[in-house]
């Protein structure tokens, strides 16, 4: 299953996730489904300004497969 969502998180807001104090992130997808996944998967997309963009999360049987930034 593929889920699409947008994020706009400042680097300061992401800090507790980066430090591991908060393990997962919950987002509302474009399909209006609330999903939760490990926040560590967003580290690849972290810049000085934070994390901003549109993403595609792919799962199989509710297990994480991939997270890609698409814009």
PDB file of C-alpha atoms in Angstrom:
ATOM      1  CA  UNK A   1       0.000   0.000   0.000  1.00  0.00           C
ATOM      2  CA  UNK A   2       1.254   3.503  -0.776  1.00  0.00           C
ATOM      3  CA  UNK A   3       0.432   6.497   1.400  1.00  0.00           C
ATOM      4  CA  UNK A   4       1.091  10.108   0.409  1.00  0.00           C
ATOM      5  CA  UNK A   5       1.528  12.978   2.854  1.00  0.00           C
ATOM      6  CA  UNK A   6       3.240  16.335   3.249  1.00  0.00           C
ATOM      7  CA  UNK A   7       5.461  17.497   6.084  1.00  0.00           C
ATOM      8  CA  UNK A   8       6.765  20.859   7.193  1.00  0.00           C
ATOM      9  CA  UNK A   9       8.753  20.331  10.406  1.00  0.00           C
ATOM     10  CA  UNK A  10      11.447  22.714  11.610  1.00  0.00           C
ATOM     11  CA  UNK A  11      14.768  21.240  12.705  1.00  0.00           C
ATOM     12  CA  UNK A  12      13.937  22.344  16.259  1.00  0.00           C
ATOM     13  CA  UNK A  13      10.601  20.488  16.156  1.00  0.00           C
ATOM     14  CA  UNK A  14      12.315  17.344  14.835  1.00  0.00           C
ATOM     15  CA  UNK A  15      15.068  17.402  17.494  1.00  0.00           C
ATOM     16  CA  UNK A  16      13.293  15.084  20.026  1.00  0.00           C
ATOM     17  CA  UNK A  17      12.723  12.555  17.225  1.00  0.00           C
ATOM     18  CA  UNK A  18      16.351  12.838  16.083  1.00  0.00           C
ATOM     19  CA  UNK A  19      17.584  12.319  19.628  1.00  0.00           C
ATOM     20  CA  UNK A  20      15.395   9.239  20.002  1.00  0.00           C
ATOM     21  CA  UNK A  21      13.293  10.672  22.822  1.00  0.00           C
ATOM     22  CA  UNK A  22      10.240  10.247  20.588  1.00  0.00           C
ATOM     23  CA  UNK A  23      10.396   7.062  18.523  1.00  0.00           C
ATOM     24  CA  UNK A  24       7.537   7.395  16.048  1.00  0.00           C
ATOM     25  CA  UNK A  25       5.728  10.039  14.081  1.00  0.00           C
ATOM     26  CA  UNK A  26       2.042  10.140  13.210  1.00  0.00           C
ATOM     27  CA  UNK A  27       0.839  11.789  10.015  1.00  0.00           C
ATOM     28  CA  UNK A  28      -2.484  12.232   8.255  1.00  0.00           C
ATOM     29  CA  UNK A  29      -2.218  11.023   4.673  1.00  0.00           C
ATOM     30  CA  UNK A  30      -3.822  12.557   1.611  1.00  0.00           C
ATOM     31  CA  UNK A  31      -6.185   9.558   1.714  1.00  0.00           C
ATOM     32  CA  UNK A  32      -7.324  10.731   5.203  1.00  0.00           C
ATOM     33  CA  UNK A  33      -5.688   7.789   6.962  1.00  0.00           C
ATOM     34  CA  UNK A  34      -3.690   8.360  10.122  1.00  0.00           C
ATOM     35  CA  UNK A  35      -0.438   6.380   9.999  1.00  0.00           C
ATOM     36  CA  UNK A  36       2.414   5.915  12.430  1.00  0.00           C
ATOM     37  CA  UNK A  37       5.973   4.988  11.488  1.00  0.00           C
ATOM     38  CA  UNK A  38       9.473   5.169  13.033  1.00  0.00           C
ATOM     39  CA  UNK A  39      10.746   8.757  12.971  1.00  0.00           C
ATOM     40  CA  UNK A  40      14.281   7.561  12.196  1.00  0.00           C
ATOM     41  CA  UNK A  41      13.208   7.057   8.572  1.00  0.00           C
ATOM     42  CA  UNK A  42      12.942  10.840   8.172  1.00  0.00           C
ATOM     43  CA  UNK A  43      16.598  11.507   9.100  1.00  0.00           C
ATOM     44  CA  UNK A  44      17.665  11.165   5.476  1.00  0.00           C
ATOM     45  CA  UNK A  45      15.524  14.190   4.602  1.00  0.00           C
ATOM     46  CA  UNK A  46      16.596  16.457   7.468  1.00  0.00           C
ATOM     47  CA  UNK A  47      18.244  19.748   6.504  1.00  0.00           C
ATOM     48  CA  UNK A  48      19.212  22.811   8.538  1.00  0.00           C
ATOM     49  CA  UNK A  49      15.703  24.128   7.930  1.00  0.00           C
ATOM     50  CA  UNK A  50      14.018  20.895   8.971  1.00  0.00           C
ATOM     51  CA  UNK A  51      11.974  18.480   6.887  1.00  0.00           C
ATOM     52  CA  UNK A  52       9.724  19.859   4.191  1.00  0.00           C
ATOM     53  CA  UNK A  53       8.096  18.162   1.230  1.00  0.00           C
ATOM     54  CA  UNK A  54       5.703  15.552  -0.050  1.00  0.00           C
ATOM     55  CA  UNK A  55       6.443  11.917   0.746  1.00  0.00           C
ATOM     56  CA  UNK A  56       5.339   8.432  -0.246  1.00  0.00           C
ATOM     57  CA  UNK A  57       5.367   5.727   2.437  1.00  0.00           C
ATOM     58  CA  UNK A  58       5.084   2.182   1.145  1.00  0.00           C
ATOM     59  CA  UNK A  59       3.977  -0.720   3.339  1.00  0.00           C
ATOM     60  CA  UNK A  60       3.208  -4.403   2.925  1.00  0.00           C
ATOM     61  CA  UNK A  61       0.927  -6.110   5.450  1.00  0.00           C
ATOM     62  CA  UNK A  62       1.263  -2.983   7.654  1.00  0.00           C
ATOM     63  CA  UNK A  63       5.078  -3.311   7.706  1.00  0.00           C
ATOM     64  CA  UNK A  64       7.337  -0.462   6.606  1.00  0.00           C
ATOM     65  CA  UNK A  65       8.964  -0.962   3.201  1.00  0.00           C
ATOM     66  CA  UNK A  66      10.176   2.476   2.097  1.00  0.00           C
ATOM     67  CA  UNK A  67       9.854   6.224   2.450  1.00  0.00           C
ATOM     68  CA  UNK A  68      10.592   8.458  -0.513  1.00  0.00           C
ATOM     69  CA  UNK A  69      10.484  12.213  -0.923  1.00  0.00           C
ATOM     70  CA  UNK A  70       8.625  12.978  -4.124  1.00  0.00           C
ATOM     71  CA  UNK A  71       8.654  16.805  -4.115  1.00  0.00           C
TER      72      UNK A  71
END
